Coordinates of C-alpha atoms in Angstrom, one line a residue:
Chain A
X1 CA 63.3 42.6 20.9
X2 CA 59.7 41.2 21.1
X3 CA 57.1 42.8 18.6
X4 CA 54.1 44.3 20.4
X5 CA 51.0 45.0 18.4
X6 CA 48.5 45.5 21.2
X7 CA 48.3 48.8 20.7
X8 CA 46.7 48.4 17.6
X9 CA 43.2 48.7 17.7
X10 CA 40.5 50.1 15.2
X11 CA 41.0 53.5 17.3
X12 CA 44.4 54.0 16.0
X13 CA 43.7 52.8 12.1
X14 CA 40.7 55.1 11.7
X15 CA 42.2 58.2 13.2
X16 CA 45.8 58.1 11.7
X17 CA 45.5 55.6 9.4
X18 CA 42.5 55.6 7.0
X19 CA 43.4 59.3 6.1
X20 CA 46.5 58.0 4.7
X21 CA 44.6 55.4 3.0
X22 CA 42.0 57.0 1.2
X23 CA 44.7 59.9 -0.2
X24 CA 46.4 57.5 -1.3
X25 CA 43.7 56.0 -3.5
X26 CA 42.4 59.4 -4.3
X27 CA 46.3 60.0 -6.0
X28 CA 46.5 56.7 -7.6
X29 CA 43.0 57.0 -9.3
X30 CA 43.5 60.8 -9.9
X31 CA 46.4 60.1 -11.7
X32 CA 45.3 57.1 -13.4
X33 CA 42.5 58.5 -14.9
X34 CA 44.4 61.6 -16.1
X35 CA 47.3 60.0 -16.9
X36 CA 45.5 57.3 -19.3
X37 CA 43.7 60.5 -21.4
X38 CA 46.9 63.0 -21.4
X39 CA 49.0 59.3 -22.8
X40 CA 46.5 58.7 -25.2
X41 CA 47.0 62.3 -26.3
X42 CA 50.4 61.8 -26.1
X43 CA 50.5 58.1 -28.1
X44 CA 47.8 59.3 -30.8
X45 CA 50.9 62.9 -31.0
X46 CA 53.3 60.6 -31.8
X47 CA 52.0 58.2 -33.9
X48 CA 50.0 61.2 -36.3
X49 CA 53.6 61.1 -38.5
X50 CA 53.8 64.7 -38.3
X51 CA 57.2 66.1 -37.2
X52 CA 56.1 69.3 -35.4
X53 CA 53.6 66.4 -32.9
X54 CA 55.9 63.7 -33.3
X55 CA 59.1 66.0 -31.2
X56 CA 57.4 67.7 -28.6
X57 CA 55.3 64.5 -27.5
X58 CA 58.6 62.1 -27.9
X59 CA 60.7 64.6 -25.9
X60 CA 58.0 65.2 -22.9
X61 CA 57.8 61.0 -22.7
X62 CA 61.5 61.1 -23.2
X63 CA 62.5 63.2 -20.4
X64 CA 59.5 62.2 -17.7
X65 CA 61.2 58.9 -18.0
X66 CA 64.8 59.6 -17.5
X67 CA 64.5 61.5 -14.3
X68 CA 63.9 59.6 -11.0
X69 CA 60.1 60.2 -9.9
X70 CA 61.8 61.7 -6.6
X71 CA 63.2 64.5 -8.7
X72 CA 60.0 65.0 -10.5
X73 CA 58.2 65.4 -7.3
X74 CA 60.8 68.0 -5.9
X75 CA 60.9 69.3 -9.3
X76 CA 57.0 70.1 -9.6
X77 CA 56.8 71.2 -5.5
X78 CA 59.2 73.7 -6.6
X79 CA 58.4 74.8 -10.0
X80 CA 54.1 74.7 -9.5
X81 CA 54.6 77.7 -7.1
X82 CA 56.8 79.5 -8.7
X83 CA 55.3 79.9 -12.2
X84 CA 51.7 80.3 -10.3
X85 CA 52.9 82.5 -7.5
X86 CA 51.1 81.1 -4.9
X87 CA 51.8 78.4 -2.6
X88 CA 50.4 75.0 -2.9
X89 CA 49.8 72.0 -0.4
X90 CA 51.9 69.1 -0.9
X91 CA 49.1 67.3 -1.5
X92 CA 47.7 68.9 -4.8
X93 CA 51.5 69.1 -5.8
X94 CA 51.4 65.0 -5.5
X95 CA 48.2 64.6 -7.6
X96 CA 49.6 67.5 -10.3
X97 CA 52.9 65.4 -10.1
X98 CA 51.5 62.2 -10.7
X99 CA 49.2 62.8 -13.3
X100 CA 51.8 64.3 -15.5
X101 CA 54.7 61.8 -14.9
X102 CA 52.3 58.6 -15.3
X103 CA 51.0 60.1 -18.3
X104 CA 54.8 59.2 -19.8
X105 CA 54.5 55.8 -18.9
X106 CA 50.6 55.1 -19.8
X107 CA 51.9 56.9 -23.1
X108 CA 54.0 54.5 -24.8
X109 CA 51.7 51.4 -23.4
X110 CA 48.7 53.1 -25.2
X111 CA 51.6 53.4 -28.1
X112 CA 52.4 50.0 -28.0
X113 CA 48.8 48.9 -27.6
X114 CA 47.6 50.8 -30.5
X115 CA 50.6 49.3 -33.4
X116 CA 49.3 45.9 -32.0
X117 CA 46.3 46.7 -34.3
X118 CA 46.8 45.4 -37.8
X119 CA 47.1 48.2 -40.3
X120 CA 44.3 46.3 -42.2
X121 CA 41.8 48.2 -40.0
X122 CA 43.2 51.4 -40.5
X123 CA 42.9 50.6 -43.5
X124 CA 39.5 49.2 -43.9
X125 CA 38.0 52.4 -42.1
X126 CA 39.4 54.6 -44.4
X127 CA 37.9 52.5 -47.5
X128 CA 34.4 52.2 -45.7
X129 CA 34.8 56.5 -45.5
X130 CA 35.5 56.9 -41.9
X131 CA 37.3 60.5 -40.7
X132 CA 40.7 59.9 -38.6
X133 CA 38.5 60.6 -35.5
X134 CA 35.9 58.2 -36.3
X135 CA 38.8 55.5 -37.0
X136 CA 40.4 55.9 -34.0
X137 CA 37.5 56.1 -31.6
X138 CA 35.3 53.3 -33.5
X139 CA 38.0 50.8 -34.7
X140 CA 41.1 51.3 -32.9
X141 CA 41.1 52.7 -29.4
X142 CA 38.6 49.9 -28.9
X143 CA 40.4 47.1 -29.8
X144 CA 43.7 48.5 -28.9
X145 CA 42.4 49.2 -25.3
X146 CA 41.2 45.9 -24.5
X147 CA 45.0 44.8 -25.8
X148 CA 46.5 46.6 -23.4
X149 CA 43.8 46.5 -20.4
X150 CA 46.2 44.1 -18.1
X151 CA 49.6 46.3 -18.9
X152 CA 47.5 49.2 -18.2
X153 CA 46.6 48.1 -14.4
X154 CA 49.6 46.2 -14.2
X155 CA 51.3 49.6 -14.3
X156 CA 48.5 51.3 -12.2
X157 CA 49.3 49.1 -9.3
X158 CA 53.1 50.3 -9.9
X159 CA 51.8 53.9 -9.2
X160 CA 50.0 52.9 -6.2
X161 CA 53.4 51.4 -4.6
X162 CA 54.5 54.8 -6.2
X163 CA 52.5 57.1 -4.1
X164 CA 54.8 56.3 -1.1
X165 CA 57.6 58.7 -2.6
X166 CA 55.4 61.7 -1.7
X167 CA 57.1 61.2 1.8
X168 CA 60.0 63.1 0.3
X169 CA 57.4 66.3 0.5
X170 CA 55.6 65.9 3.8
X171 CA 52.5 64.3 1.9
X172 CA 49.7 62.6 4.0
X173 CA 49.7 59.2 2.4
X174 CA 49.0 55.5 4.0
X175 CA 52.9 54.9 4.8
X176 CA 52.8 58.5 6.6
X177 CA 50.0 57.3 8.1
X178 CA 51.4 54.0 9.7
X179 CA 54.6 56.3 10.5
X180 CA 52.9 59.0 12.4
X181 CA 50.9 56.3 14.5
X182 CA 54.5 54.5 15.3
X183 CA 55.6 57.4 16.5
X184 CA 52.6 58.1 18.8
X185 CA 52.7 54.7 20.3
X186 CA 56.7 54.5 20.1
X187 CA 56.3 51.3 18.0
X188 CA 57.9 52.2 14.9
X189 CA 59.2 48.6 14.3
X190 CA 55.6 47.6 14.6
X191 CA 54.0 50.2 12.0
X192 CA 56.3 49.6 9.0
X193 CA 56.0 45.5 9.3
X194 CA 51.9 46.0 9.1
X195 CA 52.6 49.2 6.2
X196 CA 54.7 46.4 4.5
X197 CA 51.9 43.8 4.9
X198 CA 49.0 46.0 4.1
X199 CA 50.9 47.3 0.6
X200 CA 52.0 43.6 0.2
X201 CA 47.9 42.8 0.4
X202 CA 46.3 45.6 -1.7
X203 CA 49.4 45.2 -4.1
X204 CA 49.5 41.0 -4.5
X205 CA 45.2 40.6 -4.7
X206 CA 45.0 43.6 -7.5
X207 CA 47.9 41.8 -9.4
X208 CA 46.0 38.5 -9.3
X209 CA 42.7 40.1 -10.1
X210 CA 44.7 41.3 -13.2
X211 CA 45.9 38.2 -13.9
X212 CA 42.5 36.3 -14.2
X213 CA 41.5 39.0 -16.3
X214 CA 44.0 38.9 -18.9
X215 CA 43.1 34.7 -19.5
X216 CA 39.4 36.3 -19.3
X217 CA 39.7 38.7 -22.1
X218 CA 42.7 37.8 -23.9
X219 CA 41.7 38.4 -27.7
X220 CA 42.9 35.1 -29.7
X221 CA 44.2 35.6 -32.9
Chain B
X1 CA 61.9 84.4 -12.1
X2 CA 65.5 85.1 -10.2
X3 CA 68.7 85.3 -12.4
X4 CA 70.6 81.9 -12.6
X5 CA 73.7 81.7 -9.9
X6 CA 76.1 79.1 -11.1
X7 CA 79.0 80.2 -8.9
X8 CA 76.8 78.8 -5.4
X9 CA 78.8 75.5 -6.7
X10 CA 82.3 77.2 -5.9
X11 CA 81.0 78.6 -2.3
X12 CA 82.4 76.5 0.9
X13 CA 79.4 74.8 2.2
X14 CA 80.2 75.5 5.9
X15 CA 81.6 79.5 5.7
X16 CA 79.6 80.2 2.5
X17 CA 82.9 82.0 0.8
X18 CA 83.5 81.7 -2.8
X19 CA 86.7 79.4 -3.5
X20 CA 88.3 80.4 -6.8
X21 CA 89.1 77.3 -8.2
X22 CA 85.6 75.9 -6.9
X23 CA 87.0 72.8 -5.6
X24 CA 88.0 73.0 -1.5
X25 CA 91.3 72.2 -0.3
X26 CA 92.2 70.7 3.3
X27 CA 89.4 70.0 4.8
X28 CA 87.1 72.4 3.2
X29 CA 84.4 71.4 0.8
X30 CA 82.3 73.2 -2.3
X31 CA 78.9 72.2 -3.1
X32 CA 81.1 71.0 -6.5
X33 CA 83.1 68.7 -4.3
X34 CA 79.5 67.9 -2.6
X35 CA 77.8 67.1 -5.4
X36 CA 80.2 64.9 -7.0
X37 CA 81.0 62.9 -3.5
X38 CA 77.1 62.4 -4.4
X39 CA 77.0 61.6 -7.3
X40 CA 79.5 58.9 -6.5
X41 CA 77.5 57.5 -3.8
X42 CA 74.4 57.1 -6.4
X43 CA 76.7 55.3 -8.5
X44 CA 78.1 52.7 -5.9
X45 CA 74.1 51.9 -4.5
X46 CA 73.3 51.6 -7.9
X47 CA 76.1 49.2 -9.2
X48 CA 76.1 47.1 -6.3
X49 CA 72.6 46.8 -5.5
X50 CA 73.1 45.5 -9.3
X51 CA 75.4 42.7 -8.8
X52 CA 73.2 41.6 -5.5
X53 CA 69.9 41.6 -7.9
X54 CA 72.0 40.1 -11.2
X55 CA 72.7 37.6 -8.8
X56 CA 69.6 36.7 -6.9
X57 CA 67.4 37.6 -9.7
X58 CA 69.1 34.6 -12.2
X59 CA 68.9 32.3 -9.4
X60 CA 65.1 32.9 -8.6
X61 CA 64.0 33.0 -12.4
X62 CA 66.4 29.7 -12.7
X63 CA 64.0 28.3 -10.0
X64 CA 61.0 29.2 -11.6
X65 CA 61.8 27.1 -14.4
X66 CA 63.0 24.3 -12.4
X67 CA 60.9 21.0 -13.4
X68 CA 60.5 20.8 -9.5
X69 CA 57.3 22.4 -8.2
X70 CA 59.1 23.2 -4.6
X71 CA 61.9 25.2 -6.4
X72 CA 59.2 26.9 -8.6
X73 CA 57.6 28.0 -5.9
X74 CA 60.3 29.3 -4.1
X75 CA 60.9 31.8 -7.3
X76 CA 57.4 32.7 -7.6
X77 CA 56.8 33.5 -3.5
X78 CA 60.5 35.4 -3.3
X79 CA 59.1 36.9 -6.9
X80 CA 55.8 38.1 -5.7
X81 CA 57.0 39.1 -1.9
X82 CA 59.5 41.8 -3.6
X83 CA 57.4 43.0 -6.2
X84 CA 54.5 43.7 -4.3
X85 CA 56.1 45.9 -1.9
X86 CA 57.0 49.5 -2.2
X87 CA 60.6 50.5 -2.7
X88 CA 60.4 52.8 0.1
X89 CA 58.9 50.5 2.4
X90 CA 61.4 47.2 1.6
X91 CA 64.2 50.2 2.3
X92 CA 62.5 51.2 5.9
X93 CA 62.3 47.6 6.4
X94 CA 65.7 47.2 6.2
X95 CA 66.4 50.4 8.0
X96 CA 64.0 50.3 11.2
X97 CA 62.9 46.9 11.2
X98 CA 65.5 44.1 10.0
X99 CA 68.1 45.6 12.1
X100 CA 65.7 45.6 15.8
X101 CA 65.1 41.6 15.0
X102 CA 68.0 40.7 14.3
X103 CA 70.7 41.5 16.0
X104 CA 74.2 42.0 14.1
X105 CA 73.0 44.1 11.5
X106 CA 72.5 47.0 13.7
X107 CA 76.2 48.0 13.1
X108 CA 75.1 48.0 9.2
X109 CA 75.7 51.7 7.4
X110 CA 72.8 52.7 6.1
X111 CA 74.5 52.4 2.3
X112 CA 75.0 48.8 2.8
X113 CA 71.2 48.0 3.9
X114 CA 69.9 50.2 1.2
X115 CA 72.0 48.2 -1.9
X116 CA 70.7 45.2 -0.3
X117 CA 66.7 46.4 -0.2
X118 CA 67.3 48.1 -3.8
X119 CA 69.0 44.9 -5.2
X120 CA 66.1 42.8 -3.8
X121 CA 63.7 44.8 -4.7
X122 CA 65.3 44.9 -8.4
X123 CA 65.7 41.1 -8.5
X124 CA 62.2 40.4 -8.5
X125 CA 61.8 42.4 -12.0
X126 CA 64.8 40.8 -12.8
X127 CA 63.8 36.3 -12.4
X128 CA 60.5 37.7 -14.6
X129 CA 63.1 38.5 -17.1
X130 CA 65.4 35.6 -16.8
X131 CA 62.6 33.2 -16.8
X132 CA 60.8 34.4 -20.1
X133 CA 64.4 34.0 -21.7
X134 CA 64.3 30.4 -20.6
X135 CA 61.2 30.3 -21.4
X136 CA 61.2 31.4 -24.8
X137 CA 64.0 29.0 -25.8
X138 CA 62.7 25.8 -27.8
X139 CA 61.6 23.2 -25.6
X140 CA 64.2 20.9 -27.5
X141 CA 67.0 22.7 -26.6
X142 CA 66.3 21.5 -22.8
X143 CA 65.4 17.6 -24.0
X144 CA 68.7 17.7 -26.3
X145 CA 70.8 18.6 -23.1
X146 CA 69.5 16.3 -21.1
X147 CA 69.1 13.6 -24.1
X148 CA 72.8 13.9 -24.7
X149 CA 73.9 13.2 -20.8
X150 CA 73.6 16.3 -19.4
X151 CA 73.1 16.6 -15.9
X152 CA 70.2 19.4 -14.9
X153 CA 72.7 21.6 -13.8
X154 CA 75.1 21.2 -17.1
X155 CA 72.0 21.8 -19.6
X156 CA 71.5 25.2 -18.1
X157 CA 74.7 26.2 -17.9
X158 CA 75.8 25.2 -21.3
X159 CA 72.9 25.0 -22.7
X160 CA 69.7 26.8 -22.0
X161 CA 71.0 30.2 -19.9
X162 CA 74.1 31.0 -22.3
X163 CA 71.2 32.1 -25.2
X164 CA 68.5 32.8 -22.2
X165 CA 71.0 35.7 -21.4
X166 CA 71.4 36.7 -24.5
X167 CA 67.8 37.1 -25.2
X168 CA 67.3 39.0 -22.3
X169 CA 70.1 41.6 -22.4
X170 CA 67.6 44.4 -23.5
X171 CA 65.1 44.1 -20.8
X172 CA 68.1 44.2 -18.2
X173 CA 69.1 47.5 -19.6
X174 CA 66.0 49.2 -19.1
X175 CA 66.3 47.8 -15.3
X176 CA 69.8 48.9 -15.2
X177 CA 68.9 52.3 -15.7
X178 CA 66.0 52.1 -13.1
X179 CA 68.4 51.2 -10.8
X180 CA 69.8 54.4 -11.2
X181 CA 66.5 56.0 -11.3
X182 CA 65.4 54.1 -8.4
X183 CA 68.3 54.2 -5.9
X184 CA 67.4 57.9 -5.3
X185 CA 64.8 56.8 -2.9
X186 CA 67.8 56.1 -0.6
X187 CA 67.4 59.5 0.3
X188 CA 64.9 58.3 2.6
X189 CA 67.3 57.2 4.7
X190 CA 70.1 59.5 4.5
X191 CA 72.4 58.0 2.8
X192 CA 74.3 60.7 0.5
X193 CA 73.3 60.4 -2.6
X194 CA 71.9 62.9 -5.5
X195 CA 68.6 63.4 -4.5
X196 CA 69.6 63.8 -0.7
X197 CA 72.3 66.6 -1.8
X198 CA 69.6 68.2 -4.0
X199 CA 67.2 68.5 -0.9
X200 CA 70.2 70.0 1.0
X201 CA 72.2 71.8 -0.9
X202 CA 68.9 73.1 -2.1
X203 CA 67.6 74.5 1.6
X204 CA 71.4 75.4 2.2
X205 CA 71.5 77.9 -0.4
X206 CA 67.9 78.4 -1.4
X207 CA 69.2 77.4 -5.3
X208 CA 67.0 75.0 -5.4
X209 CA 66.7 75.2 -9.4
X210 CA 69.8 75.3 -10.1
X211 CA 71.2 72.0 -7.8
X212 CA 68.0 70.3 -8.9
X213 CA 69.5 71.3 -12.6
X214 CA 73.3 70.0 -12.2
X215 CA 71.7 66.6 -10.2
X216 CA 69.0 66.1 -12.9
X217 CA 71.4 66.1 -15.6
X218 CA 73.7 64.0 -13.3
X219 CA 71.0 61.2 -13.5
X220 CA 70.5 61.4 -17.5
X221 CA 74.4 61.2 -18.0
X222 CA 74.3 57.9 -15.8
X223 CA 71.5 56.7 -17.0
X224 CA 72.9 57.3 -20.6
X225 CA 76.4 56.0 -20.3
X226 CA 74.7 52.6 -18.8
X227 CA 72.7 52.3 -22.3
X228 CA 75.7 53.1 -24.4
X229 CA 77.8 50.6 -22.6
X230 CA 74.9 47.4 -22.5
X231 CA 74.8 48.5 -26.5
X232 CA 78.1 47.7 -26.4
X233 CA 78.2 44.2 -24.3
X234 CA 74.9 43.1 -26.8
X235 CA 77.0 43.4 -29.8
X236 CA 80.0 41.3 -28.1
X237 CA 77.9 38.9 -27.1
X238 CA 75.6 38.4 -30.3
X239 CA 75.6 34.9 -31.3
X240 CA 76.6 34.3 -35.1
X241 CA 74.0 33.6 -37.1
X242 CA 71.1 34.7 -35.5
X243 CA 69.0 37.9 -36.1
X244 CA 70.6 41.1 -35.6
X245 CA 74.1 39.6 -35.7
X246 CA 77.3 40.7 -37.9

């Protein structure tokens, strides 16, 4: 068959397919942003050494990460209603979802990040008479973020390509956006090669941004 | 919160009748019977969309290591093109688009268009992996194959990729197990598997929790045996002497 993309025009991207877009961003940096605090929680848990932090925190991670984000998305769409007895849009399901699931993965990066600091500046801190939270938020978060800066939107541009899964609840996202205009115009053939190239875009130019950065701020040891 | 149900596994899925031994017979079928059919299907996207990305995932990462820039950048384009691309999106690609430009795959079954986008999709993660094993072999090791009369070919195939693979045995776990993890977004396009019978059987019965329950556990027993059995390849396959080795 020949491809026809005439009826693509900025008509048809702003009224079916910027929605799309700018949800999807909205989730992504929603969840980023809570995801990164709730895993540091979660990291800093299970690195304190004590038991009754250490179990709860490894067995959340643990379990997020076993089950395919599909399930979790069902899972929450289901559960969120029931346990608040109300009804909720799939849309605020998606961003509750996502901020707790990522929040596993950003977890053990922050974990790793943070033993990538040399137990001589725990150390040191103590000596100098620095409290745990002083240590942590002066002398290691710092150094252990900028460690872990390139993992951390390397995996941030994994749960932008994620937010596609909310099509298994009816979420508004950018590939429900292309979809719903393929069907309009009857050019479904169309819609998913451009929602391919557009991902492919966003996705490839973010992963080479993080690429310079990581030669930029590399820390040599 | 309702009481649990467990015995909606033993009702016929078309009458809704309770079967006593909870599996059908003739032609009738339990949600049991369902959910295992389903769980096989998982299985045989996951394990074949394996062997398509073991095998174009080694070749590309081979590539990428290639002293020949054209070769590398065949690995690194193929590379970026899959990685870069949603899962769901490479699937409806394969599903909607692949099959209205070219021709003969329209007969294709959705399962067999599914292990090939998952595989694909999985053998970009998997040349990064092969190609940091190469990579993090001694530089010597390639000069001594090639120093002693080794072709190209002969170096990586008795030299260079029989430790590579070894070194990277771990990674290709973890992507085993997102395989499983990941093949639930066949579901997408109907193909049977776990998550599709979940969303089904679920709206069927309105037992949502407890089919999510049985499929979720489904997924950690997979995911499990598949570590318990690469545990068991990495200690065959340790090579004497070095770290980690009996």
């Amino acid at each position: 068959m020949n491809l026809d993309f005439a009826f693509l025009n900025w008509g048809v991207v702003s009224s079916f397919v910027l929605k799309g877009l700018v949800f999807s961003v909205q989730l992504t940096l929603i969840a980023m942003v809570g995801g990164i605090l709730l895993g540091t929680a979660l990291a800093l848990m299970r690195l304190s050494g004590k038991p009754w932090l250490v179990t709860p925190a490894a067995a959340y991670v643990n379990t997020m990460r076993s089950i395919p984000l599909v399930m979790v998305i069902l899972w929450f769409f289901l559960l969120i209603p029931l346990l608040t007895g109300k009804p909720l849009g799939a849309e605020v399901s998606a961003m509750i979802t996502f901020t707790l699931f990522e929040a596993a993965y950003y977890s053990e990066i922050m974990r790793a990040g943070i033993q990538s600091v040399p137990k001589g500046q725990v150390h040191a801190a103590y000596a100098v008479g620095m409290s745990y939270s002083q240590t942590m938020q002066l002398i290691i978060l710092p150094q252990a973020f900028r460690n872990m800066l390139p993992v951390l939107l390397t995996q941030t541009i994994i749960l932008f390509q994620d937010t596609s899964l909310v099509y298994a609840i009816g979420a508004y996202d950018l590939l429900k956006g292309f979809e719903i205009a393929g069907k309009n115009f009857n050019r479904p053939v169309e819609t998913y090669l451009i929602a391919a190239v557009v991902y492919f875009i966003i996705c490839f130019s973010l992963s080479m941004l993080v690429r310079r950065l990581q030669n930029k701020i590399a820390i040599i040891r | 919160m309702a009481t649990w149900d467990w015995h909606v596994f033993c009702k016929e899925t078309t009458t809704g009748d309770t079967v006593p031994s909870c599996f059908g017979s003739g032609g009738d079928i339990t949600y049991l019977d369902w959910l295992l059919s389903a769980w096989g299907w998982t299985l045989s996207v996951a394990v074949l969309a394996l062997i398509v990305a073991l095998a174009v995932g080694s070749l590309m990462g081979i590539l990428r290591t290639a002293p020949d820039k054209r070769l590398v950048f065949i690995g690194n384009a193929w590379t970026e093109l899959f990685r870069n691309i949603p899962l769901l999106v490479q699937i409806f690609l394969w599903y909607h688009v692949l099959p209205s430009l070219i021709k003969p795959l329209q007969g294709f079954p959705s399962f067999i268009l599914v292990v090939f986008a998952l595989g694909f999709f999985t053998s970009a993660r998997i040349s990064e992996q092969v190609k940091a094993g190469i990579q993090a072999l001694p530089k010597g090791q390639r000069c001594a194959g090639l120093a002693v009369g080794l072709t190209l070919p002969q170096t990586y195939r008795y030299v260079l990729l029989p430790m590579a693979f070894r070194i990277v045995i771990p990674p290709l776990t973890s992507e085993s197990m997102n395989i499983i993890k990941n093949s639930s977004v066949a579901f997408a396009v109907s193909v049977a598997e776990l998550t599709m019978f979940a969303m089904q059987a679920g709206e069927e019965t309105s037992r949502n929790v407890e089919m999510y329950l049985a499929v979720t556990g489904l997924y950690f027993i997979s995911a499990f045996t598949i570590n318990r059995l690469a545990l068991v390849i990495e200690n065959r396959v340790r090579v004497p002497g070095m770290i980690g080795a009996r």
